[in-house]
Short mmCIF file of C-alpha atoms and ligand atoms in Angstrom, two decimals:
data_model
loop_
_atom_site.label_atom_id
_atom_site.label_comp_id
_atom_site.label_asym_id
_atom_site.label_seq_id
_atom_site.Cartn_x
_atom_site.Cartn_y
_atom_site.Cartn_z
CA MET A 1 -134.40 -5.58 60.84
CA LYS A 2 -134.18 -1.83 61.46
CA VAL A 3 -137.26 -0.46 63.26
CA LEU A 4 -137.43 3.32 63.52
CA ILE A 5 -139.98 5.03 65.79
CA LEU A 6 -140.53 8.78 65.43
CA GLY A 7 -141.93 10.49 68.53
CA ALA A 8 -141.99 9.31 72.17
CA GLY A 9 -145.48 10.49 73.12
CA TYR A 10 -148.32 8.11 73.95
CA GLY A 11 -148.23 6.20 70.66
CA GLY A 12 -144.47 6.06 70.02
CA LEU A 13 -143.48 5.28 73.59
CA MET A 14 -146.04 2.49 73.88
CA THR A 15 -144.77 0.96 70.61
CA ALA A 16 -141.19 1.07 71.92
CA LEU A 17 -142.03 -0.35 75.36
CA GLN A 18 -144.09 -3.16 73.89
CA LEU A 19 -141.27 -4.08 71.49
CA GLN A 20 -138.82 -3.92 74.38
CA LYS A 21 -141.02 -6.34 76.32
CA GLU A 22 -141.67 -8.80 73.53
CA LEU A 23 -138.37 -8.94 71.64
CA ASP A 24 -135.14 -10.53 72.78
CA TYR A 25 -131.82 -8.69 72.64
CA ASN A 26 -130.54 -8.39 69.05
CA GLU A 27 -133.80 -9.59 67.46
CA ALA A 28 -134.15 -6.13 65.88
CA GLU A 29 -132.31 -2.85 65.71
CA ILE A 30 -134.79 -0.45 67.31
CA THR A 31 -134.30 3.34 67.38
CA ILE A 32 -136.60 5.98 68.83
CA VAL A 33 -136.21 9.64 67.89
CA ASN A 34 -137.76 12.36 70.03
CA LYS A 35 -137.29 16.13 70.36
CA HIS A 36 -136.77 15.90 74.12
CA SER A 37 -134.99 13.50 76.45
CA TYR A 38 -138.31 12.92 78.22
CA HIS A 39 -141.86 11.71 77.69
CA TYR A 40 -144.52 14.08 79.00
CA ILE A 41 -147.97 13.36 80.36
CA THR A 42 -149.94 15.57 78.02
CA THR A 43 -153.18 14.71 79.78
CA HIS A 44 -151.90 16.50 82.93
CA LEU A 45 -150.48 19.59 81.23
CA HIS A 46 -153.38 21.84 82.22
CA ALA A 47 -152.30 21.55 85.87
CA PRO A 48 -148.68 22.83 85.59
CA ALA A 49 -150.01 25.46 83.17
CA ALA A 50 -152.28 26.78 85.93
CA GLY A 51 -149.55 26.28 88.49
CA THR A 52 -151.32 23.64 90.59
CA LEU A 53 -148.75 20.91 89.84
CA PRO A 54 -144.96 21.21 89.54
CA THR A 55 -143.74 20.84 85.96
CA ASN A 56 -141.40 17.98 86.82
CA ARG A 57 -144.41 15.84 87.78
CA VAL A 58 -145.46 15.62 84.12
CA LYS A 59 -141.97 14.78 82.78
CA ILE A 60 -140.53 11.29 82.70
CA GLU A 61 -136.97 10.77 81.46
CA LEU A 62 -137.05 8.25 78.61
CA ASP A 63 -133.92 6.55 79.92
CA ASP A 64 -135.85 5.64 83.06
CA LEU A 65 -138.28 3.68 80.87
CA ILE A 66 -136.32 2.23 78.00
CA ASP A 67 -133.58 -0.36 78.07
CA ARG A 68 -130.74 1.21 76.10
CA GLU A 69 -129.38 -2.29 75.39
CA LYS A 70 -132.53 -2.94 73.36
CA ILE A 71 -133.47 0.51 72.12
CA ASN A 72 -131.26 3.21 70.73
CA ARG A 73 -132.51 6.71 71.62
CA ILE A 74 -131.78 9.83 69.59
CA GLN A 75 -132.73 13.27 70.91
CA GLN A 76 -133.31 15.26 67.73
CA GLU A 77 -136.02 16.89 65.70
CA VAL A 78 -137.33 15.08 62.63
CA VAL A 79 -137.50 17.51 59.70
CA GLU A 80 -138.36 15.32 56.72
CA ILE A 81 -139.52 11.81 55.95
CA SER A 82 -139.08 10.20 52.54
CA LEU A 83 -141.32 7.16 52.18
CA GLU A 84 -139.88 6.49 48.72
CA ASN A 85 -136.25 6.41 49.89
CA LYS A 86 -137.08 4.84 53.26
CA SER A 87 -135.17 7.58 55.03
CA VAL A 88 -135.69 10.21 57.72
CA LYS A 89 -133.79 13.47 57.93
CA LEU A 90 -133.03 15.00 61.33
CA LYS A 91 -132.38 18.66 62.12
CA ASP A 92 -128.66 18.05 62.69
CA GLY A 93 -128.39 16.67 59.13
CA GLN A 94 -128.29 12.96 60.09
CA ILE A 95 -130.15 10.65 57.74
CA LEU A 96 -131.65 7.52 59.26
CA VAL A 97 -132.78 4.53 57.22
CA TYR A 98 -135.28 1.88 58.23
CA ASP A 99 -137.00 -1.35 57.28
CA VAL A 100 -140.07 -0.59 59.39
CA LEU A 101 -141.15 2.93 60.32
CA VAL A 102 -143.60 4.08 63.00
CA ILE A 103 -144.61 7.73 62.73
CA ALA A 104 -146.02 9.02 66.03
CA LEU A 105 -145.20 12.72 65.91
CA GLY A 106 -148.40 13.97 67.53
CA SER A 107 -150.17 17.14 66.48
CA ASP A 108 -149.88 20.85 65.85
CA ILE A 109 -152.20 23.64 66.92
CA GLU A 110 -155.26 24.35 64.75
CA THR A 111 -155.71 28.12 64.50
CA PHE A 112 -158.78 28.09 62.19
CA GLY A 113 -157.19 31.11 60.51
CA ILE A 114 -157.78 33.37 63.54
CA LYS A 115 -155.66 36.47 63.04
CA GLY A 116 -152.88 37.06 65.56
CA LEU A 117 -153.45 33.78 67.37
CA LYS A 118 -150.02 32.30 66.66
CA GLU A 119 -148.29 35.53 67.69
CA HIS A 120 -150.25 36.46 70.81
CA ALA A 121 -151.85 33.36 72.35
CA PHE A 122 -150.30 30.81 74.64
CA VAL A 123 -150.93 27.11 73.99
CA ILE A 124 -151.02 24.03 76.22
CA ARG A 125 -148.86 21.73 74.18
CA SER A 126 -145.59 20.84 75.84
CA VAL A 127 -143.65 21.18 79.06
CA ASN A 128 -142.05 24.37 77.79
CA SER A 129 -145.31 25.91 76.64
CA VAL A 130 -146.99 25.34 80.02
CA ARG A 131 -143.99 26.73 81.89
CA LEU A 132 -144.47 29.95 79.92
CA ILE A 133 -148.15 30.13 80.85
CA ARG A 134 -147.49 29.57 84.54
CA GLU A 135 -144.75 32.23 84.64
CA HIS A 136 -146.87 34.66 82.65
CA ILE A 137 -149.88 34.32 84.98
CA GLU A 138 -147.68 35.16 87.98
CA TYR A 139 -146.11 38.03 86.07
CA MET A 140 -149.59 39.45 85.34
CA PHE A 141 -150.43 39.45 89.04
CA ALA A 142 -147.16 41.24 89.82
CA LYS A 143 -147.75 43.72 86.97
CA TYR A 144 -151.25 44.51 88.21
CA LYS A 145 -149.86 45.27 91.65
CA ALA A 146 -147.52 47.81 90.03
CA GLU A 147 -150.25 49.28 87.77
CA PRO A 148 -153.58 48.80 89.59
CA ASP A 149 -155.52 50.83 87.01
CA HIS A 150 -155.03 47.96 84.55
CA SER A 151 -157.56 45.41 85.73
CA GLU A 152 -157.30 43.77 82.29
CA TYR A 153 -153.98 42.30 83.40
CA LEU A 154 -156.03 39.98 85.55
CA THR A 155 -158.50 39.00 82.83
CA PHE A 156 -157.57 35.54 81.59
CA ILE A 157 -159.15 34.46 78.33
CA VAL A 158 -159.23 30.81 77.36
CA GLY A 159 -160.25 30.11 73.77
CA GLY A 160 -161.97 26.76 73.31
CA ALA A 161 -164.23 24.87 75.71
CA GLY A 162 -163.35 21.32 74.72
CA PHE A 163 -161.50 18.95 76.99
CA THR A 164 -158.30 20.98 77.37
CA GLY A 165 -159.97 24.37 77.77
CA ILE A 166 -162.41 23.15 80.42
CA GLU A 167 -159.72 21.27 82.36
CA PHE A 168 -157.51 24.36 82.31
CA VAL A 169 -160.14 26.87 83.48
CA GLY A 170 -161.14 24.50 86.30
CA GLU A 171 -157.54 24.31 87.43
CA LEU A 172 -156.86 28.03 87.00
CA ALA A 173 -159.93 28.90 89.07
CA ASP A 174 -158.46 26.73 91.85
CA ARG A 175 -155.15 28.55 91.65
CA VAL A 176 -156.58 32.10 91.73
CA PRO A 177 -157.30 32.31 95.50
CA GLU A 178 -153.72 31.27 96.22
CA LEU A 179 -152.36 33.88 93.79
CA CYS A 180 -154.63 36.58 95.22
CA LYS A 181 -153.30 35.80 98.68
CA GLU A 182 -149.69 35.75 97.52
CA PHE A 183 -149.95 39.03 95.62
CA ASP A 184 -152.46 40.64 97.97
CA VAL A 185 -155.07 41.17 95.26
CA ASN A 186 -158.85 41.44 95.66
CA PRO A 187 -160.23 38.23 94.03
CA GLU A 188 -163.09 40.24 92.52
CA VAL A 189 -160.69 41.87 90.07
CA VAL A 190 -159.77 38.51 88.53
CA ARG A 191 -161.80 37.27 85.56
CA ILE A 192 -161.49 33.91 83.81
CA ILE A 193 -163.46 33.91 80.56
CA ASN A 194 -163.84 30.73 78.56
CA ILE A 195 -164.89 31.51 74.99
CA GLU A 196 -166.27 28.87 72.64
CA ALA A 197 -167.50 29.22 69.04
CA ALA A 198 -169.79 26.16 69.24
CA PRO A 199 -173.23 26.25 70.94
CA THR A 200 -172.10 23.93 73.79
CA VAL A 201 -169.01 23.06 75.77
CA LEU A 202 -167.35 19.63 76.07
CA PRO A 203 -168.61 18.02 72.84
CA GLY A 204 -169.24 14.31 73.22
CA PHE A 205 -170.29 14.43 76.89
CA GLU A 206 -173.88 13.75 78.03
CA PRO A 207 -175.96 16.96 78.40
CA ASN A 208 -176.55 16.43 82.14
CA LEU A 209 -172.82 15.99 82.75
CA VAL A 210 -172.12 19.13 80.73
CA GLU A 211 -174.69 20.96 82.84
CA HIS A 212 -172.92 19.79 86.00
CA ALA A 213 -169.58 20.98 84.57
CA MET A 214 -171.03 24.40 83.79
CA GLU A 215 -172.46 24.70 87.31
CA VAL A 216 -169.17 23.72 88.93
CA LEU A 217 -167.15 26.14 86.81
CA LYS A 218 -169.60 29.00 87.22
CA GLY A 219 -169.50 28.33 90.98
CA LYS A 220 -165.75 28.84 90.81
CA GLY A 221 -166.29 32.18 89.07
CA VAL A 222 -165.52 31.13 85.49
CA GLU A 223 -167.49 33.03 82.83
CA ILE A 224 -168.43 30.73 79.96
CA ARG A 225 -169.46 32.22 76.63
CA THR A 226 -170.66 29.80 73.95
CA ASN A 227 -171.70 30.67 70.37
CA THR A 228 -168.92 33.24 70.49
CA PRO A 229 -166.26 32.91 67.79
CA ILE A 230 -162.99 34.78 68.30
CA LYS A 231 -162.03 36.82 65.24
CA GLU A 232 -158.65 38.19 66.24
CA VAL A 233 -156.11 38.01 69.04
CA THR A 234 -153.88 40.99 69.71
CA ALA A 235 -151.38 42.00 72.37
CA GLU A 236 -154.31 43.77 74.11
CA GLY A 237 -156.80 40.90 74.14
CA VAL A 238 -159.37 39.49 71.72
CA THR A 239 -161.88 40.78 69.20
CA LEU A 240 -164.97 38.64 68.83
CA ALA A 241 -166.82 37.95 65.58
CA ASN A 242 -169.61 40.32 66.76
CA GLY A 243 -167.07 43.15 67.00
CA GLU A 244 -166.85 43.18 70.80
CA GLN A 245 -163.38 43.64 72.23
CA ILE A 246 -162.26 42.12 75.51
CA LYS A 247 -159.06 43.47 76.97
CA SER A 248 -156.83 40.85 78.50
CA GLY A 249 -153.20 40.31 79.43
CA THR A 250 -153.38 36.58 78.78
CA VAL A 251 -155.01 34.57 76.01
CA VAL A 252 -154.61 30.79 76.11
CA TRP A 253 -155.76 28.92 73.01
CA THR A 254 -157.07 25.37 73.40
CA GLY A 255 -159.44 25.43 70.43
CA GLY A 256 -158.20 22.44 68.47
CA VAL A 257 -155.43 20.37 66.99
CA ARG A 258 -154.46 19.17 63.55
CA GLY A 259 -151.85 16.58 62.64
CA ASN A 260 -148.13 17.27 62.58
CA LYS A 261 -147.20 19.38 59.54
CA ILE A 262 -144.55 16.79 58.55
CA ILE A 263 -147.42 14.47 57.60
CA ASP A 264 -148.52 16.89 54.85
CA ASN A 265 -145.28 16.24 52.96
CA LEU A 266 -145.49 12.44 52.93
CA GLY A 267 -147.35 12.37 49.61
CA ILE A 268 -150.34 10.45 51.00
CA GLU A 269 -153.93 11.53 51.61
CA THR A 270 -154.46 13.59 54.74
CA ILE A 271 -157.33 15.29 56.56
CA ARG A 272 -156.17 18.40 58.46
CA SER A 273 -152.60 17.04 58.40
CA ARG A 274 -153.65 13.66 59.78
CA ALA A 275 -152.80 10.69 57.55
CA LYS A 276 -155.65 8.51 56.33
CA VAL A 277 -154.23 5.09 57.18
CA ASP A 278 -155.35 1.63 56.04
CA PRO A 279 -157.17 -0.72 58.48
CA TYR A 280 -153.77 -1.92 59.76
CA LEU A 281 -152.69 1.68 60.55
CA ARG A 282 -150.26 1.69 57.61
CA ALA A 283 -149.63 4.46 55.12
CA PRO A 284 -151.75 3.35 52.14
CA GLY A 285 -149.57 1.49 49.63
CA TYR A 286 -146.73 0.85 52.11
CA LYS A 287 -146.62 -2.41 54.03
CA ASP A 288 -143.96 -1.38 56.52
CA ILE A 289 -144.89 2.18 57.47
CA PHE A 290 -147.29 2.74 60.36
CA ILE A 291 -148.75 6.12 61.32
CA ILE A 292 -150.40 6.34 64.73
CA GLY A 293 -151.80 8.69 67.38
CA ASP A 294 -152.67 12.29 66.53
CA SER A 295 -150.64 12.01 63.30
CA SER A 296 -153.25 9.74 61.72
CA ILE A 297 -157.01 9.48 61.51
CA VAL A 298 -159.05 6.33 62.12
CA PHE A 299 -162.77 5.96 61.49
CA ASP A 300 -165.41 4.02 63.40
CA GLU A 301 -167.97 1.69 61.79
CA ASN A 302 -170.15 4.71 60.95
CA VAL A 303 -167.20 6.34 59.17
CA LYS A 304 -166.97 8.97 61.90
CA PRO A 305 -163.40 9.83 62.88
CA TYR A 306 -162.33 8.94 66.40
CA PRO A 307 -161.19 12.06 68.25
CA PRO A 308 -157.42 12.27 68.78
CA THR A 309 -156.82 10.99 72.31
CA ALA A 310 -154.09 9.41 74.37
CA GLN A 311 -156.38 6.43 74.79
CA ILE A 312 -156.45 5.57 71.10
CA ALA A 313 -152.75 6.43 70.62
CA VAL A 314 -151.76 3.92 73.34
CA GLN A 315 -153.92 1.16 71.86
CA GLU A 316 -152.50 1.85 68.41
CA GLY A 317 -148.95 1.67 69.79
CA GLU A 318 -149.65 -1.72 71.38
CA TYR A 319 -151.25 -3.01 68.19
CA VAL A 320 -148.45 -1.83 65.90
CA ALA A 321 -145.78 -3.32 68.17
CA LYS A 322 -147.50 -6.72 67.96
CA GLN A 323 -147.62 -6.47 64.16
CA ILE A 324 -143.93 -5.57 64.05
CA VAL A 325 -142.99 -8.52 66.27
CA SER A 326 -144.89 -10.75 63.85
CA LEU A 327 -143.18 -9.16 60.84
CA ILE A 328 -139.79 -9.82 62.46
CA ARG A 329 -140.54 -13.40 63.50
CA ASN A 330 -142.87 -14.62 60.75
CA GLY A 331 -142.17 -12.25 57.88
CA GLU A 332 -145.84 -11.22 57.86
CA MET A 333 -148.47 -9.51 60.04
CA LYS A 334 -150.82 -11.82 61.93
CA LEU A 335 -153.35 -9.49 63.53
CA LYS A 336 -156.77 -8.48 62.24
CA PRO A 337 -157.40 -4.81 61.40
CA PHE A 338 -157.05 -2.38 64.31
CA LYS A 339 -160.15 -2.03 66.46
CA PHE A 340 -160.41 0.74 69.05
CA GLN A 341 -161.82 -0.27 72.43
CA TYR A 342 -163.41 2.83 73.93
CA ARG A 343 -162.99 2.69 77.70
CA GLY A 344 -164.61 5.99 78.63
CA THR A 345 -163.56 9.58 79.19
CA VAL A 346 -163.22 11.66 82.32
CA ALA A 347 -162.61 15.42 82.28
CA SER A 348 -161.26 17.13 85.36
CA LEU A 349 -162.94 20.34 86.56
CA GLY A 350 -160.21 21.14 89.07
CA ARG A 351 -159.70 19.97 92.63
CA ARG A 352 -161.89 16.99 93.48
CA GLU A 353 -164.39 17.67 90.70
CA ALA A 354 -164.76 15.93 87.35
CA ILE A 355 -167.32 14.45 84.97
CA GLY A 356 -167.10 11.36 82.87
CA THR A 357 -168.43 8.23 81.28
CA VAL A 358 -166.88 4.92 82.16
CA GLY A 359 -168.52 1.87 80.63
CA ARG A 360 -172.26 2.30 81.22
CA TRP A 361 -171.74 4.69 84.13
CA LYS A 362 -172.04 8.43 84.07
CA ILE A 363 -170.04 9.82 86.94
CA LYS A 364 -169.43 13.24 88.41
CA GLY A 365 -167.97 15.03 91.42
CA MET A 366 -165.48 13.31 93.71
CA THR A 367 -166.18 9.85 92.22
CA ALA A 368 -165.25 11.09 88.77
CA SER A 369 -162.20 12.87 90.13
CA LEU A 370 -160.98 9.67 91.78
CA MET A 371 -161.65 7.77 88.57
CA LYS A 372 -159.57 10.29 86.63
CA GLN A 373 -156.68 9.73 89.03
CA LEU A 374 -157.08 5.98 88.70
CA ILE A 375 -156.95 6.22 84.89
CA ASP A 376 -153.88 8.47 85.03
CA ASN A 377 -152.14 6.21 87.54
CA ARG A 378 -152.96 3.15 85.47
CA TYR A 379 -151.20 4.70 82.51
CA LEU A 380 -148.13 5.41 84.63
CA TYR A 381 -148.21 1.81 85.84
CA SER A 382 -148.39 0.52 82.26
CA ILE A 383 -145.22 2.37 81.25
CA GLY A 384 -143.15 2.36 84.44
CA GLY A 385 -144.72 0.07 87.03
CA LEU A 386 -145.43 0.93 90.67
CA PRO A 387 -142.26 3.01 91.23
CA LEU A 388 -143.42 5.46 88.56
CA VAL A 389 -146.94 5.58 90.05
CA PHE A 390 -145.48 6.56 93.43
CA LYS A 391 -143.09 9.08 91.86
CA LYS A 392 -145.42 10.85 89.42
CA GLY A 393 -148.93 9.65 90.28
CA LYS A 394 -151.83 11.69 91.64
CA PHE A 395 -153.45 10.82 94.94
CA LEU A 396 -156.47 12.76 96.17
CA GLY A 397 -154.94 16.00 94.85
P1 FAD B 401 -147.92 13.06 71.55
O1 FAD B 401 -148.25 12.41 72.84
O2 FAD B 401 -148.15 14.50 71.38
O3 FAD B 401 -146.40 12.72 71.23
C1 FAD B 401 -145.70 13.21 70.12
C2 FAD B 401 -144.21 13.19 70.46
O4 FAD B 401 -143.48 13.52 69.30
C3 FAD B 401 -143.84 14.23 71.53
O5 FAD B 401 -142.96 13.64 72.46
C4 FAD B 401 -143.15 15.33 70.73
O6 FAD B 401 -142.17 16.03 71.47
C5 FAD B 401 -142.51 14.52 69.60
N1 FAD B 401 -142.29 15.28 68.38
C6 FAD B 401 -143.18 16.06 67.73
N2 FAD B 401 -142.63 16.56 66.60
C7 FAD B 401 -141.38 16.07 66.56
C8 FAD B 401 -140.32 16.19 65.62
N3 FAD B 401 -140.44 16.93 64.51
N4 FAD B 401 -139.16 15.54 65.88
C9 FAD B 401 -139.01 14.78 67.00
N5 FAD B 401 -139.98 14.62 67.91
C10 FAD B 401 -141.15 15.25 67.68
N6 FAD B 401 -156.38 12.36 75.71
C11 FAD B 401 -157.00 11.44 76.47
O7 FAD B 401 -157.19 10.30 76.01
N7 FAD B 401 -157.45 11.72 77.72
C12 FAD B 401 -157.25 12.93 78.30
O8 FAD B 401 -157.62 13.15 79.46
C13 FAD B 401 -156.58 13.93 77.54
N8 FAD B 401 -156.32 15.14 78.08
C14 FAD B 401 -155.58 16.05 77.38
C15 FAD B 401 -155.27 17.25 78.01
C16 FAD B 401 -154.47 18.19 77.35
C17 FAD B 401 -154.09 19.46 78.05
C18 FAD B 401 -154.02 17.92 76.02
C19 FAD B 401 -153.16 18.93 75.29
C20 FAD B 401 -154.35 16.73 75.39
C21 FAD B 401 -155.13 15.78 76.05
N9 FAD B 401 -155.47 14.55 75.47
C22 FAD B 401 -156.14 13.61 76.20
C23 FAD B 401 -155.05 14.24 74.08
C24 FAD B 401 -153.75 13.42 74.08
O9 FAD B 401 -152.78 14.05 74.88
C25 FAD B 401 -153.19 13.22 72.67
O10 FAD B 401 -154.20 12.70 71.86
C26 FAD B 401 -151.99 12.27 72.71
O11 FAD B 401 -150.91 12.91 73.35
C27 FAD B 401 -151.58 11.80 71.32
O12 FAD B 401 -150.48 10.95 71.42
P2 FAD B 401 -149.39 10.94 70.25
O13 FAD B 401 -148.41 9.85 70.59
O14 FAD B 401 -150.02 10.93 68.93
O15 FAD B 401 -148.67 12.36 70.35
#
């Protein structure tokens, strides 16, 4: 049986590793296609973006994780999927066919139609995109030193105060003193402004934890502006919906994601490019096509969509792998519909500060920060064992 997995992020990689663990050699012909030769820890990307963690710490070569005797790996970009013909077209023209398909291509940026955003804003999406941000921040410090009348070079605007935006401003605020020292800049010139259209930051977190987050970030000098939609982004900064203009040399957009645009062309129902899957995570009407992670949308018992997270993508990957093993060995799926087990969420606020909910506990400060590291290290352990934890893990950083 030919099993084809598209994407080696949280969902796709977990599917592949679980199949690798459960299947014997030659029980199936498994192929994984991914744009890059590596898996990246998306949940850490805010740190290399701010420059507080080297980029190579968030990259893991896929060949260090997968057994090439069991899994064939293709480094290519998927350009088209035909569910009817059971085929996948790659950018180099190759056509791959499959018996079972797992689509785990992640997400694209949601711009909400904001003018100039695609052209002028940076995004925290991939290893390459965060490298650009890090380099650009340093360049802005150097540029300000050459043109000290332009204090706007050191105004950093972050659009969106959800998980990614908050984690990034926390980290950037930690990096600023180091940059000021390096470039001999008065820290008072530097501004970090976090702009959010909604009335509050960090949706989904308890109000008292949000309050703590706001206090911590304000203490680090971050300006937080809620109820403030951005209307346009230009090379000079942003224009807000109320007409106010803020000059800035750097705009980083973290305001939202939608599914991968490839999903829109599958011919099945989607919500913001995320496929509406059946209770077994299959494309409706297809018994051998699974769509997981940010590429699909799953609802809870109150018909509220689960937010797209690594946590759900990993659980979906494990579930789908088990169903595929059953399909291979028994000719049918054995598991009940997919059920998400929420294990909590912790958001970092920079060095040794975080907030979160784990089980019944609401945690903050150093405890939450340690918990975040534990969660991150546990993920590394699940994909690469202790050696990977020691190589890429975080310890009291
Ligand atoms: P991804 O992990 O994005 O993987 C998709 C893979 O497909 C990538 O390897 C990509 O290169 C590849 N790909 C995409 N298009 C193509 C193509 N056309 N051809 C070939 N390959 C392709 N979630 C949490 O649970 N906890 C957190 O703390 C958390 N923090 C986050 C912090 C940041 C800064 C960000 C950006 C996200 C965070 N998330 C967090 C969300 C989480 O990262 C995503 O929900 C998760 O990555 C989704 O997994 P996925 O497998 O669907 O997609």
